[in-house]
Short mmCIF file of C-alpha atoms and ligand atoms in Angstrom, two decimals:
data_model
loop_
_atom_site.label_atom_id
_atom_site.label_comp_id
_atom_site.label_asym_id
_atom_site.label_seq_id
_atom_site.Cartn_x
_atom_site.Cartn_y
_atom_site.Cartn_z
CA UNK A 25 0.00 0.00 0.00
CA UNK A 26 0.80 3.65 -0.13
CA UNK A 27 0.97 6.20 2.22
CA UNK A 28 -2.66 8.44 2.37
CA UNK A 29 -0.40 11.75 0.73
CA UNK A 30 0.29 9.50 -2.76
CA UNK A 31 -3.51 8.50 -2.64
CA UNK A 32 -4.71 12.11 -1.83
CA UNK A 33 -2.41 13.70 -4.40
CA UNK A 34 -4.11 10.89 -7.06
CA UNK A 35 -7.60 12.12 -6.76
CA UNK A 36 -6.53 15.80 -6.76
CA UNK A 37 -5.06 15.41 -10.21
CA UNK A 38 -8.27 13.15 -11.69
CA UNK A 39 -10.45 16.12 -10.11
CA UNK A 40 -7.69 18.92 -12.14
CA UNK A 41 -7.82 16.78 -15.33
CA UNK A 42 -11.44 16.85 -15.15
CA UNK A 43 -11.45 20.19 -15.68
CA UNK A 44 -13.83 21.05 -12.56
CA UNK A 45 -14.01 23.40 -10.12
CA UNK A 46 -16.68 22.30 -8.30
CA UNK A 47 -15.34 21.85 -4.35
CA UNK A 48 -17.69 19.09 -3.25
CA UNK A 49 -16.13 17.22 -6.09
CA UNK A 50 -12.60 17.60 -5.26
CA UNK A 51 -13.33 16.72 -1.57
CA UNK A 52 -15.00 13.71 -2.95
CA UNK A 53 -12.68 13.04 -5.44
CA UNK A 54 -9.83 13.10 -2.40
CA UNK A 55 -11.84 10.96 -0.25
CA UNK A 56 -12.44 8.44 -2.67
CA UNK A 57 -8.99 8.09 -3.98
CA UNK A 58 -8.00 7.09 -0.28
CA UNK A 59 -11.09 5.58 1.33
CA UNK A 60 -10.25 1.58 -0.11
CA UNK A 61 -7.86 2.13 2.84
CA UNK A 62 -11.11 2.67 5.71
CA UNK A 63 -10.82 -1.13 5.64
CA UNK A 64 -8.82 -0.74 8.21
CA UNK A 65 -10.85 0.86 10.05
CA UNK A 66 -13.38 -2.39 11.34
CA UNK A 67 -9.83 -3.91 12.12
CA UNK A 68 -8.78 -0.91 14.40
CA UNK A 69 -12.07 -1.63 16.35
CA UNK A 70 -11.21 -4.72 17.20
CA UNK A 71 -7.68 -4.19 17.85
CA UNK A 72 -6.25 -5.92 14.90
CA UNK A 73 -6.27 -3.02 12.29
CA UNK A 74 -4.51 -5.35 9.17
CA UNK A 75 -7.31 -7.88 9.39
CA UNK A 76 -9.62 -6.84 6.62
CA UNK A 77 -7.15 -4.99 4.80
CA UNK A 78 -6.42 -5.36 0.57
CA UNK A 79 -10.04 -6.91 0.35
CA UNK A 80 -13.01 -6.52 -1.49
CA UNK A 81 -12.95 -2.83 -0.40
CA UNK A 82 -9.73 -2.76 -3.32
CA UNK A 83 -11.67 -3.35 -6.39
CA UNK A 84 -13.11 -1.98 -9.79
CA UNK A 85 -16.27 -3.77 -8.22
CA UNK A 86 -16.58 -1.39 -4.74
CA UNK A 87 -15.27 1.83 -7.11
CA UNK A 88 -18.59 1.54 -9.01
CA UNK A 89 -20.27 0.89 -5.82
CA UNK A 90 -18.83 3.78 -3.91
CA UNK A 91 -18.87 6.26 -6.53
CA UNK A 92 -22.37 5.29 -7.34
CA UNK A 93 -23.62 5.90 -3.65
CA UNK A 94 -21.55 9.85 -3.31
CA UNK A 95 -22.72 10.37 -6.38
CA UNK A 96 -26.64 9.40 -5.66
CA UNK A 97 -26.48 11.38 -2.00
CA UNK A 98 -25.03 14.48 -2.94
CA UNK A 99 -27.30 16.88 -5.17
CA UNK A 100 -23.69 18.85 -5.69
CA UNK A 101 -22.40 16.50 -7.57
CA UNK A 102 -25.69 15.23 -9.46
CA UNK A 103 -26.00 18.56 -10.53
CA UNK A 104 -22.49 18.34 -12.22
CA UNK A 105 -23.44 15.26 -14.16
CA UNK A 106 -22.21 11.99 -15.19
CA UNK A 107 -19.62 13.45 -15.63
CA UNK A 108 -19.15 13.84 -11.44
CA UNK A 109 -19.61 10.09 -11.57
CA UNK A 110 -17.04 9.27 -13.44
CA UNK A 111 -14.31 11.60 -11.73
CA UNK A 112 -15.25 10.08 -8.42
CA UNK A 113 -14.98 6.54 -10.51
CA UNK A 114 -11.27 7.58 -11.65
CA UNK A 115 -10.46 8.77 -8.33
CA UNK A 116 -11.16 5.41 -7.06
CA UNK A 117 -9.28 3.73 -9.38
CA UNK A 118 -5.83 5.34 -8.87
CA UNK A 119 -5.93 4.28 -5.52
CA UNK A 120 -6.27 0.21 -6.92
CA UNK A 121 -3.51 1.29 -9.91
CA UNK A 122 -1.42 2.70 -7.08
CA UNK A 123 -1.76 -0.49 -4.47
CA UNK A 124 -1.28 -2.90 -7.67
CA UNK A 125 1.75 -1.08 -8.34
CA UNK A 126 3.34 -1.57 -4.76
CA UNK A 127 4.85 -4.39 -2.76
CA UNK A 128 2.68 -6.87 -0.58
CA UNK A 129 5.04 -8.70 2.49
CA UNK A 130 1.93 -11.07 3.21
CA UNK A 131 -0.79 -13.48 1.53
CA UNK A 132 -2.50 -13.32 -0.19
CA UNK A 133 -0.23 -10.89 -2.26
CA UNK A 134 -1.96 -8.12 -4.39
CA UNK A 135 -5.12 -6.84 -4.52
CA UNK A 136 -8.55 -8.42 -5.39
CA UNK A 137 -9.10 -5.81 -8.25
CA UNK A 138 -11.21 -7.25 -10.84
CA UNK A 139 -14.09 -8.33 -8.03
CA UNK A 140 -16.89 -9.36 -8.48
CA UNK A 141 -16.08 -10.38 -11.75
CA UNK A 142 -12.66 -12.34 -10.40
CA UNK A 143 -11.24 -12.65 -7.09
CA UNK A 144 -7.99 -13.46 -7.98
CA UNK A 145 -5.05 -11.20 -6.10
CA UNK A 146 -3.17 -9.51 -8.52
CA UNK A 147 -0.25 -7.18 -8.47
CA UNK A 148 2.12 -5.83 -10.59
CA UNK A 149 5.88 -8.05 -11.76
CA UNK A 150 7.72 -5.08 -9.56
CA UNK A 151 7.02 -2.27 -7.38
CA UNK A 152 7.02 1.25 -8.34
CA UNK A 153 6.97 2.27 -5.08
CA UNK A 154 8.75 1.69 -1.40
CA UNK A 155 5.25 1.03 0.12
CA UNK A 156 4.29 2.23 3.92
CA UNK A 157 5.78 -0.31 6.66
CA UNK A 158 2.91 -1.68 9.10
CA UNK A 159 2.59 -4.67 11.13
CA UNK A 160 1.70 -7.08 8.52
CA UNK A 161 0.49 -9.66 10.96
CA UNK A 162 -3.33 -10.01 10.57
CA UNK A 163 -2.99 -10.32 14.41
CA UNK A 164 -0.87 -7.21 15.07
CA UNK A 165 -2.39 -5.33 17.33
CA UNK A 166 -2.97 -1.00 17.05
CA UNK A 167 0.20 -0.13 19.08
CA UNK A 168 2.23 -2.45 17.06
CA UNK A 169 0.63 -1.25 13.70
CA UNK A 170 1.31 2.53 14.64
CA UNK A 171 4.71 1.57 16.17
CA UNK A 172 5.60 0.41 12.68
CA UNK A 173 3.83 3.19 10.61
CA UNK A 174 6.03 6.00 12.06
CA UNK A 175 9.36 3.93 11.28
CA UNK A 176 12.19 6.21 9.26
CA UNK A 177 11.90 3.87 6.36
CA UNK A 178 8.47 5.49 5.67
CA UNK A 179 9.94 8.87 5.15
CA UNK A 180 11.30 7.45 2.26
CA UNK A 181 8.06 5.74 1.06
CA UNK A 182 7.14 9.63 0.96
CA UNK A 183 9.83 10.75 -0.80
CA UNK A 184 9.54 8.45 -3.51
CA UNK A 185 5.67 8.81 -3.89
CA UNK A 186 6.18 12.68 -3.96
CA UNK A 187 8.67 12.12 -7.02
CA UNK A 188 6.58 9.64 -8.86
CA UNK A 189 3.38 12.06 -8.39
CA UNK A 190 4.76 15.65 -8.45
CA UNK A 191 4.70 15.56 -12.45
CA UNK A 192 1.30 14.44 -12.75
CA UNK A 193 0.01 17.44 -10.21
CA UNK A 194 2.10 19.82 -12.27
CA UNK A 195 0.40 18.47 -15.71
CA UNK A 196 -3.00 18.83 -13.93
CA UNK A 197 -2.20 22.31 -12.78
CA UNK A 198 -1.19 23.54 -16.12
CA UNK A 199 -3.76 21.41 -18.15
CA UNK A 200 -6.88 23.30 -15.77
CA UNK A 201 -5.99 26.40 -15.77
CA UNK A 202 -8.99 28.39 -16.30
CA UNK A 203 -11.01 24.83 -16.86
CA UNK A 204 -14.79 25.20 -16.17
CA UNK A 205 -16.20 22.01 -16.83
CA UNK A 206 -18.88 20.93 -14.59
CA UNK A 207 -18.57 23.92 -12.56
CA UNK A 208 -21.31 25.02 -9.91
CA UNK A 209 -19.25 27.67 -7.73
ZN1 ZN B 309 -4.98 0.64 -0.29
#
């Protein structure tokens, strides 16, 4: 997985390419791009926060799901469109191209992305990325999970995200400016 910066920096630049300034779209757009990752939030309640993480929550199957629910409850973005739909879609997405893209130190390795249709794990030949450090246990508990999170090596993980990403957020930056598609503010 990556850290929550590489995934929040992903659905900015899907909400820039799209042309948008609509705000409740680019908060959605954020919070989609990272929220695969609230699966580990039921874990975290029961003290073993790595427990339902990289499942179903980590495919194409739960984008169209999620994006179809913000989409439905907010008359912001229903007002933009399909096209709203499918920037929340996208945003989703990176999040699944990112995690494929990274390394997995425990079975089953990759991500379930093409579910419902397949639930095969799947995940890219090589990493692009360094990857956070957690407790990869699925019985780790929270103190060993954070205890891991804020080791050095995932300073790096940063570093290396921030180079990977910075030219797509400059692209998006110059590509939008002035863009008005879809906008309501
Ligand atoms: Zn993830």
């Amino acid at each position: 997985m990556a850290t929550p910066l590489a995934h929040t920096l992903a659905g900015y630049v899907v909400y820039r390419f799209a042309g948008s300034r609509d705000r409740t779209l680019l908060v959605a757009a954020v919070v989609l791009a990272v929220c695969p990752d609230f699966d580990f939030i039921p874990g975290l309640l029961i003290d073993q926060p790595v427990r339902f993480h990289h499942g179903i929550s980590h495919s194409l199957g739960a984008g169209v799901a999620v994006a179809t629910a913000v989409w439905l409850a907010l008359p912001a973005l229903r007002r933009v469109g399909a096209r709203a739909w499918w920037v929340l879609f996208a945003a989703f997405a990176t999040h699944l191209g990112i995690d494929f893209w990274g390394p997995d130190q425990r079975p089953p390795y990759g991500i379930p992305i093409l579910w419902p249709m397949d639930d095969t794990y799947r995940m890219a030949p090589f990493p692009l990325i360094l990857g956070v450090r957690h407790a990869n246990e699925i019985t780790a508990d929270t103190m060993t999970w954070v205890g891991q999170i804020l080791h050095p090596y995932n300073l790096a993980a940063v570093a290396l995200e921030l180079l990977w990403l910075s030219p797509f957020v400059w692209a998006a930056k110059r590509r939008t400016r002035g863009g008005t598609v879809g906008d309501s503010d």
